[in-house]
Every structure is written in structure tokens, then in C-alpha cells.
């Protein structure tokens, strides 16, 4: 069976009880698999969360507004519970809502930017509890006031990536692929690529990073940075696809036109340079700490 989808819901209400105490007052399935508090270092505070693993399996679900908790107090068993397919994280947000007690009135957020920062900090704290969750797709969704918080948190996540390109030299050095002098050369090339990105000189930034990767392959002597144990280059490995995908039987099976020749690299690559800004981000010049790219 295919692995379950993942989802993290951020909700403005939840329940915190020990397993034994919870079993006495909550129906089976209502007791969270994990619960507690997620540190928000910048606020010296924490947001309460309750996590429910999927029964078949992460996503934030935000609802209610401002200082209001959620739920009307009317509960009944639901045979179509959300966590049949998704793991759910319910988070009391913003600070001061539900079980998320603000350390002082001044700590209660007064704008969406701060709320978004707290939500993302809480998610990082949650993923630190269970690093394996980072491999799952993450969905932010909700209702009511979440219509303001989710776009703010999503926008912040999209623009707060760390420059991944600056890790190349360290990774190669500590894997023993380059020496100290070469590491310093690579660091200088990395810095140049990041400088070009900050200047929004996308084509030059992309070429600078490609130049860095090519230099590292030559300096280290590896055939491919995608797999340093591979003895053949990526192009050599992929070349086997050309005769396979150009075979008449394969084209017919794939429903492809018989008169079209499949190529590893085509003229479309030249036209796609118009999307160079997307390349810069998609190829990892900027990438978040654990997520999927």
C-alpha cells in the first residue's frame, strides 16, 4: 500500500492530558499521540500542540480568530475523521490563545508578521521532535481567521530560505573530497553566487553555481556530485535512456508520437532560460532546512 499522505493542521484549540487520564475522559482516537509545548525562542514562550498520527497518515489547520478558541462543545464520533489519511498537528496560536499562555501581555502578537514567525518557529520545533516527519509533504490549511495567518506564514516560509549553496564547501571538505586550500576557493565561489542572487542577477547567479559544482567535480575527482560513489557521470548513466525511449515499442506503450526523437537535452532548454529565476531557487541556491524541494 502506498505511504499515507501527510498534513500538518494548526488549530486554535486542543486538549492536553496524560494518556491514562485522557483515556478516562476522552473516546479512543481523541487522545493525541504527542502533545505539549513547542518553543518560540524569539518570544521566550511556547505554543501548545496536539499531534494525531494518521490511522491509514502531517498539515497546520488554523481556525477561530484573535483570542478566540475553537469548537462549540458539541462532539460525536466521526467515522470520517481527518486523520484517517493525514497526520494532524493542532496548535493553539497566537500566543494567549487556548493553552498557549503568553509570558506577559507584551508578548501577545499584534500583527500577522509576528504570528507567522511564531507559527513557523513552532513547526521547526515540532519537526525537531520527530525529524522523520520532514520527509512528509506539509499542507497549511484552516478556516476563519486562518485565512489571514496561513498566507502570512506561507509567504514567510517562501522568502526565508537559507542559502544552501554555502554548504557545498563544508560538505565536500568534511567528506574528504577536497583539502583546506580547495575549501577556501570553493567558499569564495559560493559567496559570489549568493552575492549575485541578492543582486537579482539570476542568470549570472545560476552560472556561478554551475561553475562551482563543475569546479568541485574536477577538484575532487568524483564522477558525479549526485552520488560520489558512482564511477560514471550522470550523463553516462542517463545516456542509456536514449535508445530505450526511442524504441518503437516503448513509444507505443507510452502513447508518444513515433516521429518524435527523445533527447537528453533539447532546444527547449534555451527557451526555458526565461525561467532562470525559478532555476535559481529550484536548484537549491536557496532552500529551507527540511523540507521538500
PDB file of C-alpha atoms in Angstrom:
ATOM      1  CA  UNK A   1       0.000   0.000   0.000  1.00  0.00           C
ATOM      2  CA  UNK A   2       1.290   3.476  -0.847  1.00  0.00           C
ATOM      3  CA  UNK A   3       2.502   5.539   2.121  1.00  0.00           C
ATOM      4  CA  UNK A   4      -0.200   7.813   3.530  1.00  0.00           C
ATOM      5  CA  UNK A   5      -0.297  11.473   2.668  1.00  0.00           C
ATOM      6  CA  UNK A   6       0.938  13.876   5.299  1.00  0.00           C
ATOM      7  CA  UNK A   7      -0.575  17.034   6.643  1.00  0.00           C
ATOM      8  CA  UNK A   8       0.030  19.469   9.479  1.00  0.00           C
ATOM      9  CA  UNK A   9      -3.038  21.272  10.761  1.00  0.00           C
ATOM     10  CA  UNK A  10      -2.599  24.296  13.048  1.00  0.00           C
ATOM     11  CA  UNK A  11      -5.754  24.702  15.124  1.00  0.00           C
ATOM     12  CA  UNK A  12      -6.644  27.269  17.755  1.00  0.00           C
ATOM     13  CA  UNK A  13      -7.832  24.739  20.310  1.00  0.00           C
ATOM     14  CA  UNK A  14      -6.692  21.361  21.600  1.00  0.00           C
ATOM     15  CA  UNK A  15      -6.546  19.067  24.629  1.00  0.00           C
ATOM     16  CA  UNK A  16      -3.585  18.279  26.899  1.00  0.00           C
ATOM     17  CA  UNK A  17      -3.937  15.228  29.095  1.00  0.00           C
ATOM     18  CA  UNK A  18      -1.723  12.332  30.101  1.00  0.00           C
ATOM     19  CA  UNK A  19      -2.539   9.081  28.302  1.00  0.00           C
ATOM     20  CA  UNK A  20      -4.017   7.454  31.403  1.00  0.00           C
ATOM     21  CA  UNK A  21      -6.059  10.490  32.423  1.00  0.00           C
ATOM     22  CA  UNK A  22      -7.168  11.111  28.865  1.00  0.00           C
ATOM     23  CA  UNK A  23      -8.418   7.555  28.441  1.00  0.00           C
ATOM     24  CA  UNK A  24     -10.859   8.130  31.276  1.00  0.00           C
ATOM     25  CA  UNK A  25     -12.478  11.224  29.770  1.00  0.00           C
ATOM     26  CA  UNK A  26     -11.898  11.001  26.016  1.00  0.00           C
ATOM     27  CA  UNK A  27     -13.028   8.402  23.492  1.00  0.00           C
ATOM     28  CA  UNK A  28     -10.414   6.274  21.780  1.00  0.00           C
ATOM     29  CA  UNK A  29      -8.905   8.246  18.938  1.00  0.00           C
ATOM     30  CA  UNK A  30      -9.286  11.572  20.719  1.00  0.00           C
ATOM     31  CA  UNK A  31      -6.101  11.135  22.746  1.00  0.00           C
ATOM     32  CA  UNK A  32      -3.157  12.745  20.921  1.00  0.00           C
ATOM     33  CA  UNK A  33      -0.138  10.652  20.012  1.00  0.00           C
ATOM     34  CA  UNK A  34       2.038  13.568  21.106  1.00  0.00           C
ATOM     35  CA  UNK A  35       1.206  16.815  22.883  1.00  0.00           C
ATOM     36  CA  UNK A  36       2.988  19.532  24.784  1.00  0.00           C
ATOM     37  CA  UNK A  37       4.641  22.845  24.016  1.00  0.00           C
ATOM     38  CA  UNK A  38       6.693  23.972  21.027  1.00  0.00           C
ATOM     39  CA  UNK A  39       9.366  26.573  21.877  1.00  0.00           C
ATOM     40  CA  UNK A  40       9.238  30.008  20.221  1.00  0.00           C
ATOM     41  CA  UNK A  41      12.767  31.249  21.059  1.00  0.00           C
ATOM     42  CA  UNK A  42      12.236  34.809  19.802  1.00  0.00           C
ATOM     43  CA  UNK A  43       9.297  35.261  22.191  1.00  0.00           C
ATOM     44  CA  UNK A  44      10.730  33.229  25.070  1.00  0.00           C
ATOM     45  CA  UNK A  45       7.414  31.390  25.011  1.00  0.00           C
ATOM     46  CA  UNK A  46       5.801  28.237  23.640  1.00  0.00           C
ATOM     47  CA  UNK A  47       2.735  27.282  21.607  1.00  0.00           C
ATOM     48  CA  UNK A  48       0.682  24.313  22.732  1.00  0.00           C
ATOM     49  CA  UNK A  49       0.220  21.465  20.246  1.00  0.00           C
ATOM     50  CA  UNK A  50      -1.534  18.120  19.970  1.00  0.00           C
ATOM     51  CA  UNK A  51      -0.494  15.655  17.258  1.00  0.00           C
ATOM     52  CA  UNK A  52      -2.653  12.837  15.897  1.00  0.00           C
ATOM     53  CA  UNK A  53      -0.919  10.303  13.672  1.00  0.00           C
ATOM     54  CA  UNK A  54      -2.866   9.080  10.692  1.00  0.00           C
ATOM     55  CA  UNK A  55      -4.679   5.817  11.090  1.00  0.00           C
ATOM     56  CA  UNK A  56      -4.246   4.727   7.362  1.00  0.00           C
ATOM     57  CA  UNK A  57      -1.107   9.170   7.984  1.00  0.00           C
ATOM     58  CA  UNK A  58       1.396  15.901   8.528  1.00  0.00           C
ATOM     59  CA  UNK A  59      -0.636  19.518   7.874  1.00  0.00           C
ATOM     60  CA  UNK A  60      -1.295  23.094  10.018  1.00  0.00           C
ATOM     61  CA  UNK A  61      -5.053  23.785  10.371  1.00  0.00           C
ATOM     62  CA  UNK A  62      -5.873  27.245  11.686  1.00  0.00           C
ATOM     63  CA  UNK A  63      -9.271  28.366  12.714  1.00  0.00           C
ATOM     64  CA  UNK A  64     -11.029  30.797  15.044  1.00  0.00           C
ATOM     65  CA  UNK A  65      -9.708  34.292  15.367  1.00  0.00           C
ATOM     66  CA  UNK A  66      -7.588  36.545  17.502  1.00  0.00           C
ATOM     67  CA  UNK A  67      -8.035  35.412  21.075  1.00  0.00           C
ATOM     68  CA  UNK A  68     -10.915  33.011  20.419  1.00  0.00           C
ATOM     69  CA  UNK A  69     -10.608  29.274  20.917  1.00  0.00           C
ATOM     70  CA  UNK A  70     -12.376  26.879  18.584  1.00  0.00           C
ATOM     71  CA  UNK A  71     -15.187  24.385  18.928  1.00  0.00           C
ATOM     72  CA  UNK A  72     -18.709  24.670  20.192  1.00  0.00           C
ATOM     73  CA  UNK A  73     -18.619  21.894  22.784  1.00  0.00           C
ATOM     74  CA  UNK A  74     -20.822  19.522  20.798  1.00  0.00           C
ATOM     75  CA  UNK A  75     -18.881  16.357  19.966  1.00  0.00           C
ATOM     76  CA  UNK A  76     -19.811  12.996  18.475  1.00  0.00           C
ATOM     77  CA  UNK A  77     -17.831  10.125  16.891  1.00  0.00           C
ATOM     78  CA  UNK A  78     -16.841  10.823  13.280  1.00  0.00           C
ATOM     79  CA  UNK A  79     -16.231   7.773  11.060  1.00  0.00           C
ATOM     80  CA  UNK A  80     -14.587  10.069   8.506  1.00  0.00           C
ATOM     81  CA  UNK A  81     -12.010  11.667  10.798  1.00  0.00           C
ATOM     82  CA  UNK A  82      -9.347  13.778   9.096  1.00  0.00           C
ATOM     83  CA  UNK A  83      -6.532  11.683  10.481  1.00  0.00           C
ATOM     84  CA  UNK A  84      -7.635   8.623   8.538  1.00  0.00           C
ATOM     85  CA  UNK A  85      -5.404   9.920   5.742  1.00  0.00           C
ATOM     86  CA  UNK A  86      -3.305  12.665   7.318  1.00  0.00           C
ATOM     87  CA  UNK A  87      -1.241  13.211  10.417  1.00  0.00           C
ATOM     88  CA  UNK A  88      -2.667  16.304  12.129  1.00  0.00           C
ATOM     89  CA  UNK A  89      -0.933  18.897  14.275  1.00  0.00           C
ATOM     90  CA  UNK A  90      -3.316  21.167  16.162  1.00  0.00           C
ATOM     91  CA  UNK A  91      -1.604  24.278  17.508  1.00  0.00           C
ATOM     92  CA  UNK A  92      -3.045  26.949  19.772  1.00  0.00           C
ATOM     93  CA  UNK A  93      -1.974  30.158  18.027  1.00  0.00           C
ATOM     94  CA  UNK A  94      -1.377  33.047  18.525  1.00  0.00           C
ATOM     95  CA  UNK A  95       0.185  33.275  21.971  1.00  0.00           C
ATOM     96  CA  UNK A  96      -2.552  33.897  24.503  1.00  0.00           C
ATOM     97  CA  UNK A  97      -4.992  31.536  22.756  1.00  0.00           C
ATOM     98  CA  UNK A  98      -6.128  28.236  24.279  1.00  0.00           C
ATOM     99  CA  UNK A  99      -3.319  26.548  26.209  1.00  0.00           C
ATOM    100  CA  UNK A 100      -0.640  28.792  24.670  1.00  0.00           C
ATOM    101  CA  UNK A 101      -0.162  31.217  27.543  1.00  0.00           C
ATOM    102  CA  UNK A 102       1.798  34.382  26.800  1.00  0.00           C
ATOM    103  CA  UNK A 103       4.536  35.101  29.378  1.00  0.00           C
ATOM    104  CA  UNK A 104       3.324  38.722  29.503  1.00  0.00           C
ATOM    105  CA  UNK A 105       0.726  40.900  27.742  1.00  0.00           C
ATOM    106  CA  UNK A 106       3.553  42.452  25.728  1.00  0.00           C
ATOM    107  CA  UNK A 107       4.368  39.024  24.253  1.00  0.00           C
ATOM    108  CA  UNK A 108       0.955  38.691  22.593  1.00  0.00           C
ATOM    109  CA  UNK A 109       1.393  39.338  18.834  1.00  0.00           C
ATOM    110  CA  UNK A 110      -0.240  42.464  17.459  1.00  0.00           C
ATOM    111  CA  UNK A 111       0.345  41.797  13.743  1.00  0.00           C
ATOM    112  CA  UNK A 112       0.286  38.895  11.296  1.00  0.00           C
ATOM    113  CA  UNK A 113       4.035  39.014  10.636  1.00  0.00           C
ATOM    114  CA  UNK A 114       4.808  38.066  14.230  1.00  0.00           C
ATOM    115  CA  UNK A 115       2.055  35.427  14.280  1.00  0.00           C
ATOM    116  CA  UNK A 116       3.554  33.897  11.127  1.00  0.00           C
ATOM    117  CA  UNK A 117       7.047  33.899  12.663  1.00  0.00           C
ATOM    118  CA  UNK A 118       5.695  32.092  15.720  1.00  0.00           C
ATOM    119  CA  UNK A 119       3.847  29.508  13.610  1.00  0.00           C
ATOM    120  CA  UNK A 120       6.977  28.694  11.599  1.00  0.00           C
ATOM    121  CA  UNK A 121       9.114  28.550  14.749  1.00  0.00           C
ATOM    122  CA  UNK A 122       6.581  26.149  16.264  1.00  0.00           C
ATOM    123  CA  UNK A 123       6.717  23.947  13.171  1.00  0.00           C
ATOM    124  CA  UNK A 124      10.523  23.839  13.305  1.00  0.00           C
ATOM    125  CA  UNK A 125      10.286  22.834  16.965  1.00  0.00           C
ATOM    126  CA  UNK A 126       7.737  20.157  16.070  1.00  0.00           C
ATOM    127  CA  UNK A 127       9.916  18.700  13.319  1.00  0.00           C
ATOM    128  CA  UNK A 128      12.856  18.697  15.745  1.00  0.00           C
ATOM    129  CA  UNK A 129      10.811  16.331  17.939  1.00  0.00           C
ATOM    130  CA  UNK A 130      10.417  13.870  15.081  1.00  0.00           C
ATOM    131  CA  UNK A 131      12.945  14.538  12.266  1.00  0.00           C
ATOM    132  CA  UNK A 132      11.443  11.767  10.114  1.00  0.00           C
ATOM    133  CA  UNK A 133       8.373  13.972   9.596  1.00  0.00           C
ATOM    134  CA  UNK A 134      10.497  16.328   7.468  1.00  0.00           C
ATOM    135  CA  UNK A 135      10.258  13.845   4.621  1.00  0.00           C
ATOM    136  CA  UNK A 136       6.468  14.204   4.513  1.00  0.00           C
ATOM    137  CA  UNK A 137       4.567  16.729   2.415  1.00  0.00           C
ATOM    138  CA  UNK A 138       3.308  19.637   4.508  1.00  0.00           C
ATOM    139  CA  UNK A 139      -0.033  21.381   3.973  1.00  0.00           C
ATOM    140  CA  UNK A 140      -1.216  24.553   5.704  1.00  0.00           C
ATOM    141  CA  UNK A 141      -4.983  24.920   5.796  1.00  0.00           C
ATOM    142  CA  UNK A 142      -7.796  26.118   8.007  1.00  0.00           C
ATOM    143  CA  UNK A 143     -10.816  28.382   8.272  1.00  0.00           C
ATOM    144  CA  UNK A 144     -11.944  31.710   9.719  1.00  0.00           C
ATOM    145  CA  UNK A 145      -9.000  33.785  10.974  1.00  0.00           C
ATOM    146  CA  UNK A 146      -6.620  31.244   9.451  1.00  0.00           C
ATOM    147  CA  UNK A 147      -7.406  32.970   6.165  1.00  0.00           C
ATOM    148  CA  UNK A 148      -5.045  35.680   7.375  1.00  0.00           C
ATOM    149  CA  UNK A 149      -2.469  33.572   9.214  1.00  0.00           C
ATOM    150  CA  UNK A 150      -1.893  30.896   6.562  1.00  0.00           C
ATOM    151  CA  UNK A 151      -0.976  33.286   3.712  1.00  0.00           C
ATOM    152  CA  UNK A 152       1.312  35.215   6.071  1.00  0.00           C
ATOM    153  CA  UNK A 153       3.052  32.048   7.276  1.00  0.00           C
ATOM    154  CA  UNK A 154       3.275  30.633   3.750  1.00  0.00           C
ATOM    155  CA  UNK A 155       4.765  33.858   2.394  1.00  0.00           C
ATOM    156  CA  UNK A 156       7.313  33.994   5.200  1.00  0.00           C
ATOM    157  CA  UNK A 157       8.299  30.362   4.621  1.00  0.00           C
ATOM    158  CA  UNK A 158       8.720  31.059   0.915  1.00  0.00           C
ATOM    159  CA  UNK A 159      11.022  34.037   1.473  1.00  0.00           C
ATOM    160  CA  UNK A 160      13.057  32.950   4.490  1.00  0.00           C
ATOM    161  CA  UNK A 161      15.187  30.213   2.933  1.00  0.00           C
ATOM    162  CA  UNK A 162      18.786  29.892   3.931  1.00  0.00           C
ATOM    163  CA  UNK A 163      21.379  29.944   1.112  1.00  0.00           C
ATOM    164  CA  UNK A 164      22.022  26.221   0.672  1.00  0.00           C
ATOM    165  CA  UNK A 165      24.811  26.867  -1.821  1.00  0.00           C
ATOM    166  CA  UNK A 166      27.036  27.983   1.052  1.00  0.00           C
ATOM    167  CA  UNK A 167      27.061  24.421   2.404  1.00  0.00           C
ATOM    168  CA  UNK A 168      28.789  22.880  -0.623  1.00  0.00           C
ATOM    169  CA  UNK A 169      32.369  23.582   0.501  1.00  0.00           C
ATOM    170  CA  UNK A 170      31.817  22.296   4.036  1.00  0.00           C
ATOM    171  CA  UNK A 171      30.125  19.114   2.825  1.00  0.00           C
ATOM    172  CA  UNK A 172      32.878  18.333   0.313  1.00  0.00           C
ATOM    173  CA  UNK A 173      35.643  19.120   2.818  1.00  0.00           C
ATOM    174  CA  UNK A 174      34.247  17.014   5.663  1.00  0.00           C
ATOM    175  CA  UNK A 175      33.624  14.128   3.259  1.00  0.00           C
ATOM    176  CA  UNK A 176      37.322  14.268   2.417  1.00  0.00           C
ATOM    177  CA  UNK A 177      36.720  15.235  -1.219  1.00  0.00           C
ATOM    178  CA  UNK A 178      38.722  18.488  -1.132  1.00  0.00           C
ATOM    179  CA  UNK A 179      41.524  19.879   1.029  1.00  0.00           C
ATOM    180  CA  UNK A 180      41.665  23.055   3.100  1.00  0.00           C
ATOM    181  CA  UNK A 181      43.016  25.248   0.299  1.00  0.00           C
ATOM    182  CA  UNK A 182      40.354  23.993  -2.094  1.00  0.00           C
ATOM    183  CA  UNK A 183      37.697  24.560   0.562  1.00  0.00           C
ATOM    184  CA  UNK A 184      38.648  28.240   0.757  1.00  0.00           C
ATOM    185  CA  UNK A 185      38.463  28.533  -3.034  1.00  0.00           C
ATOM    186  CA  UNK A 186      35.019  26.935  -3.033  1.00  0.00           C
ATOM    187  CA  UNK A 187      33.832  29.262  -0.263  1.00  0.00           C
ATOM    188  CA  UNK A 188      34.846  32.276  -2.354  1.00  0.00           C
ATOM    189  CA  UNK A 189      32.844  30.946  -5.311  1.00  0.00           C
ATOM    190  CA  UNK A 190      29.868  30.260  -3.043  1.00  0.00           C
ATOM    191  CA  UNK A 191      29.938  33.803  -1.704  1.00  0.00           C
ATOM    192  CA  UNK A 192      29.969  35.163  -5.253  1.00  0.00           C
ATOM    193  CA  UNK A 193      26.894  33.111  -6.195  1.00  0.00           C
ATOM    194  CA  UNK A 194      24.965  34.352  -3.154  1.00  0.00           C
ATOM    195  CA  UNK A 195      26.030  37.938  -3.885  1.00  0.00           C
ATOM    196  CA  UNK A 196      24.618  37.633  -7.413  1.00  0.00           C
ATOM    197  CA  UNK A 197      21.336  36.219  -6.102  1.00  0.00           C
ATOM    198  CA  UNK A 198      20.946  39.104  -3.664  1.00  0.00           C
ATOM    199  CA  UNK A 199      21.553  41.480  -6.573  1.00  0.00           C
ATOM    200  CA  UNK A 200      18.830  39.589  -8.522  1.00  0.00           C
ATOM    201  CA  UNK A 201      21.282  38.849 -11.327  1.00  0.00           C
ATOM    202  CA  UNK A 202      19.675  35.468 -11.887  1.00  0.00           C
ATOM    203  CA  UNK A 203      21.477  34.228 -14.994  1.00  0.00           C
ATOM    204  CA  UNK A 204      24.881  35.086 -13.558  1.00  0.00           C
ATOM    205  CA  UNK A 205      23.964  33.500 -10.214  1.00  0.00           C
ATOM    206  CA  UNK A 206      22.902  30.277 -11.904  1.00  0.00           C
ATOM    207  CA  UNK A 207      26.094  30.120 -13.977  1.00  0.00           C
ATOM    208  CA  UNK A 208      28.204  30.907 -10.904  1.00  0.00           C
ATOM    209  CA  UNK A 209      26.694  27.992  -9.040  1.00  0.00           C
ATOM    210  CA  UNK A 210      27.061  25.674 -12.036  1.00  0.00           C
ATOM    211  CA  UNK A 211      30.698  26.761 -12.275  1.00  0.00           C
ATOM    212  CA  UNK A 212      31.205  25.964  -8.599  1.00  0.00           C
ATOM    213  CA  UNK A 213      29.764  22.467  -8.991  1.00  0.00           C
ATOM    214  CA  UNK A 214      31.888  21.796 -12.074  1.00  0.00           C
ATOM    215  CA  UNK A 215      34.996  23.009 -10.254  1.00  0.00           C
ATOM    216  CA  UNK A 216      34.197  20.733  -7.304  1.00  0.00           C
ATOM    217  CA  UNK A 217      33.850  17.692  -9.559  1.00  0.00           C
ATOM    218  CA  UNK A 218      37.252  18.419 -11.108  1.00  0.00           C
ATOM    219  CA  UNK A 219      38.919  19.215  -7.782  1.00  0.00           C
ATOM    220  CA  UNK A 220      37.564  16.115  -6.052  1.00  0.00           C
ATOM    221  CA  UNK A 221      37.908  13.747  -8.988  1.00  0.00           C
ATOM    222  CA  UNK A 222      34.438  12.263  -8.466  1.00  0.00           C
ATOM    223  CA  UNK A 223      32.364  11.360 -11.497  1.00  0.00           C
ATOM    224  CA  UNK A 224      29.171  12.868 -10.131  1.00  0.00           C
ATOM    225  CA  UNK A 225      28.298  15.059  -7.168  1.00  0.00           C
ATOM    226  CA  UNK A 226      24.852  13.448  -7.146  1.00  0.00           C
ATOM    227  CA  UNK A 227      26.468  10.236  -5.879  1.00  0.00           C
ATOM    228  CA  UNK A 228      30.163  10.426  -5.011  1.00  0.00           C
ATOM    229  CA  UNK A 229      30.433   6.619  -5.081  1.00  0.00           C
ATOM    230  CA  UNK A 230      29.197   6.447  -8.681  1.00  0.00           C
ATOM    231  CA  UNK A 231      32.020   5.718 -11.155  1.00  0.00           C
ATOM    232  CA  UNK A 232      30.179   7.125 -14.175  1.00  0.00           C
ATOM    233  CA  UNK A 233      28.988  10.655 -14.809  1.00  0.00           C
ATOM    234  CA  UNK A 234      25.303  11.469 -14.632  1.00  0.00           C
ATOM    235  CA  UNK A 235      25.238  11.908 -18.414  1.00  0.00           C
ATOM    236  CA  UNK A 236      26.780   8.464 -18.931  1.00  0.00           C
ATOM    237  CA  UNK A 237      24.199   6.850 -16.678  1.00  0.00           C
ATOM    238  CA  UNK A 238      21.313   8.752 -18.257  1.00  0.00           C
ATOM    239  CA  UNK A 239      22.542   8.038 -21.796  1.00  0.00           C
ATOM    240  CA  UNK A 240      21.057   4.557 -21.524  1.00  0.00           C
ATOM    241  CA  UNK A 241      17.633   6.187 -21.653  1.00  0.00           C
ATOM    242  CA  UNK A 242      18.128   7.454 -25.209  1.00  0.00           C
ATOM    243  CA  UNK A 243      17.892   4.124 -27.088  1.00  0.00           C
ATOM    244  CA  UNK A 244      15.260   2.858 -24.656  1.00  0.00           C
ATOM    245  CA  UNK A 245      12.889   5.798 -25.060  1.00  0.00           C
ATOM    246  CA  UNK A 246      13.410   5.966 -28.820  1.00  0.00           C
ATOM    247  CA  UNK A 247      12.373   2.341 -29.317  1.00  0.00           C
ATOM    248  CA  UNK A 248       9.147   1.915 -31.283  1.00  0.00           C
ATOM    249  CA  UNK A 249       7.603  -0.407 -28.709  1.00  0.00           C
ATOM    250  CA  UNK A 250       8.355   1.935 -25.831  1.00  0.00           C
ATOM    251  CA  UNK A 251       6.951   4.938 -27.708  1.00  0.00           C
ATOM    252  CA  UNK A 252       3.798   2.990 -28.482  1.00  0.00           C
ATOM    253  CA  UNK A 253       3.447   1.865 -24.874  1.00  0.00           C
ATOM    254  CA  UNK A 254       3.875   5.439 -23.680  1.00  0.00           C
ATOM    255  CA  UNK A 255       1.486   6.825 -26.262  1.00  0.00           C
ATOM    256  CA  UNK A 256       4.207   9.050 -27.722  1.00  0.00           C
ATOM    257  CA  UNK A 257       4.427  10.020 -31.371  1.00  0.00           C
ATOM    258  CA  UNK A 258       6.668   7.683 -33.325  1.00  0.00           C
ATOM    259  CA  UNK A 259       8.221  10.501 -35.368  1.00  0.00           C
ATOM    260  CA  UNK A 260       9.461  12.407 -32.322  1.00  0.00           C
ATOM    261  CA  UNK A 261      13.047  11.750 -31.212  1.00  0.00           C
ATOM    262  CA  UNK A 262      13.600  11.795 -27.466  1.00  0.00           C
ATOM    263  CA  UNK A 263      16.768  13.678 -26.465  1.00  0.00           C
ATOM    264  CA  UNK A 264      18.512  14.164 -23.157  1.00  0.00           C
ATOM    265  CA  UNK A 265      18.836  17.891 -23.834  1.00  0.00           C
ATOM    266  CA  UNK A 266      16.787  19.692 -26.445  1.00  0.00           C
ATOM    267  CA  UNK A 267      16.349  23.193 -27.843  1.00  0.00           C
ATOM    268  CA  UNK A 268      13.650  23.709 -25.229  1.00  0.00           C
ATOM    269  CA  UNK A 269      16.485  24.240 -22.793  1.00  0.00           C
ATOM    270  CA  UNK A 270      17.349  27.506 -24.489  1.00  0.00           C
ATOM    271  CA  UNK A 271      13.777  28.771 -24.285  1.00  0.00           C
ATOM    272  CA  UNK A 272      13.480  27.718 -20.655  1.00  0.00           C
ATOM    273  CA  UNK A 273      16.228  30.147 -19.692  1.00  0.00           C
ATOM    274  CA  UNK A 274      13.414  32.680 -19.485  1.00  0.00           C
ATOM    275  CA  UNK A 275      12.570  30.864 -16.235  1.00  0.00           C
ATOM    276  CA  UNK A 276      16.065  31.381 -14.839  1.00  0.00           C
ATOM    277  CA  UNK A 277      14.778  32.854 -11.568  1.00  0.00           C
ATOM    278  CA  UNK A 278      12.865  29.634 -10.896  1.00  0.00           C
ATOM    279  CA  UNK A 279      16.005  27.640 -11.699  1.00  0.00           C
ATOM    280  CA  UNK A 280      17.998  29.553  -9.112  1.00  0.00           C
ATOM    281  CA  UNK A 281      15.523  28.709  -6.367  1.00  0.00           C
ATOM    282  CA  UNK A 282      14.585  25.246  -7.595  1.00  0.00           C
ATOM    283  CA  UNK A 283      18.187  24.084  -7.999  1.00  0.00           C
ATOM    284  CA  UNK A 284      18.917  24.777  -4.363  1.00  0.00           C
ATOM    285  CA  UNK A 285      20.635  28.157  -4.299  1.00  0.00           C
ATOM    286  CA  UNK A 286      18.062  28.803  -1.630  1.00  0.00           C
ATOM    287  CA  UNK A 287      16.437  26.003   0.297  1.00  0.00           C
ATOM    288  CA  UNK A 288      14.783  25.566   3.656  1.00  0.00           C
ATOM    289  CA  UNK A 289      16.054  23.379   6.470  1.00  0.00           C
ATOM    290  CA  UNK A 290      13.964  20.250   5.795  1.00  0.00           C
ATOM    291  CA  UNK A 291      11.513  20.247   3.546  1.00  0.00           C
ATOM    292  CA  UNK A 292      10.742  19.002   0.174  1.00  0.00           C
ATOM    293  CA  UNK A 293      12.057  20.961  -2.928  1.00  0.00           C
TER     294      UNK A 293
END
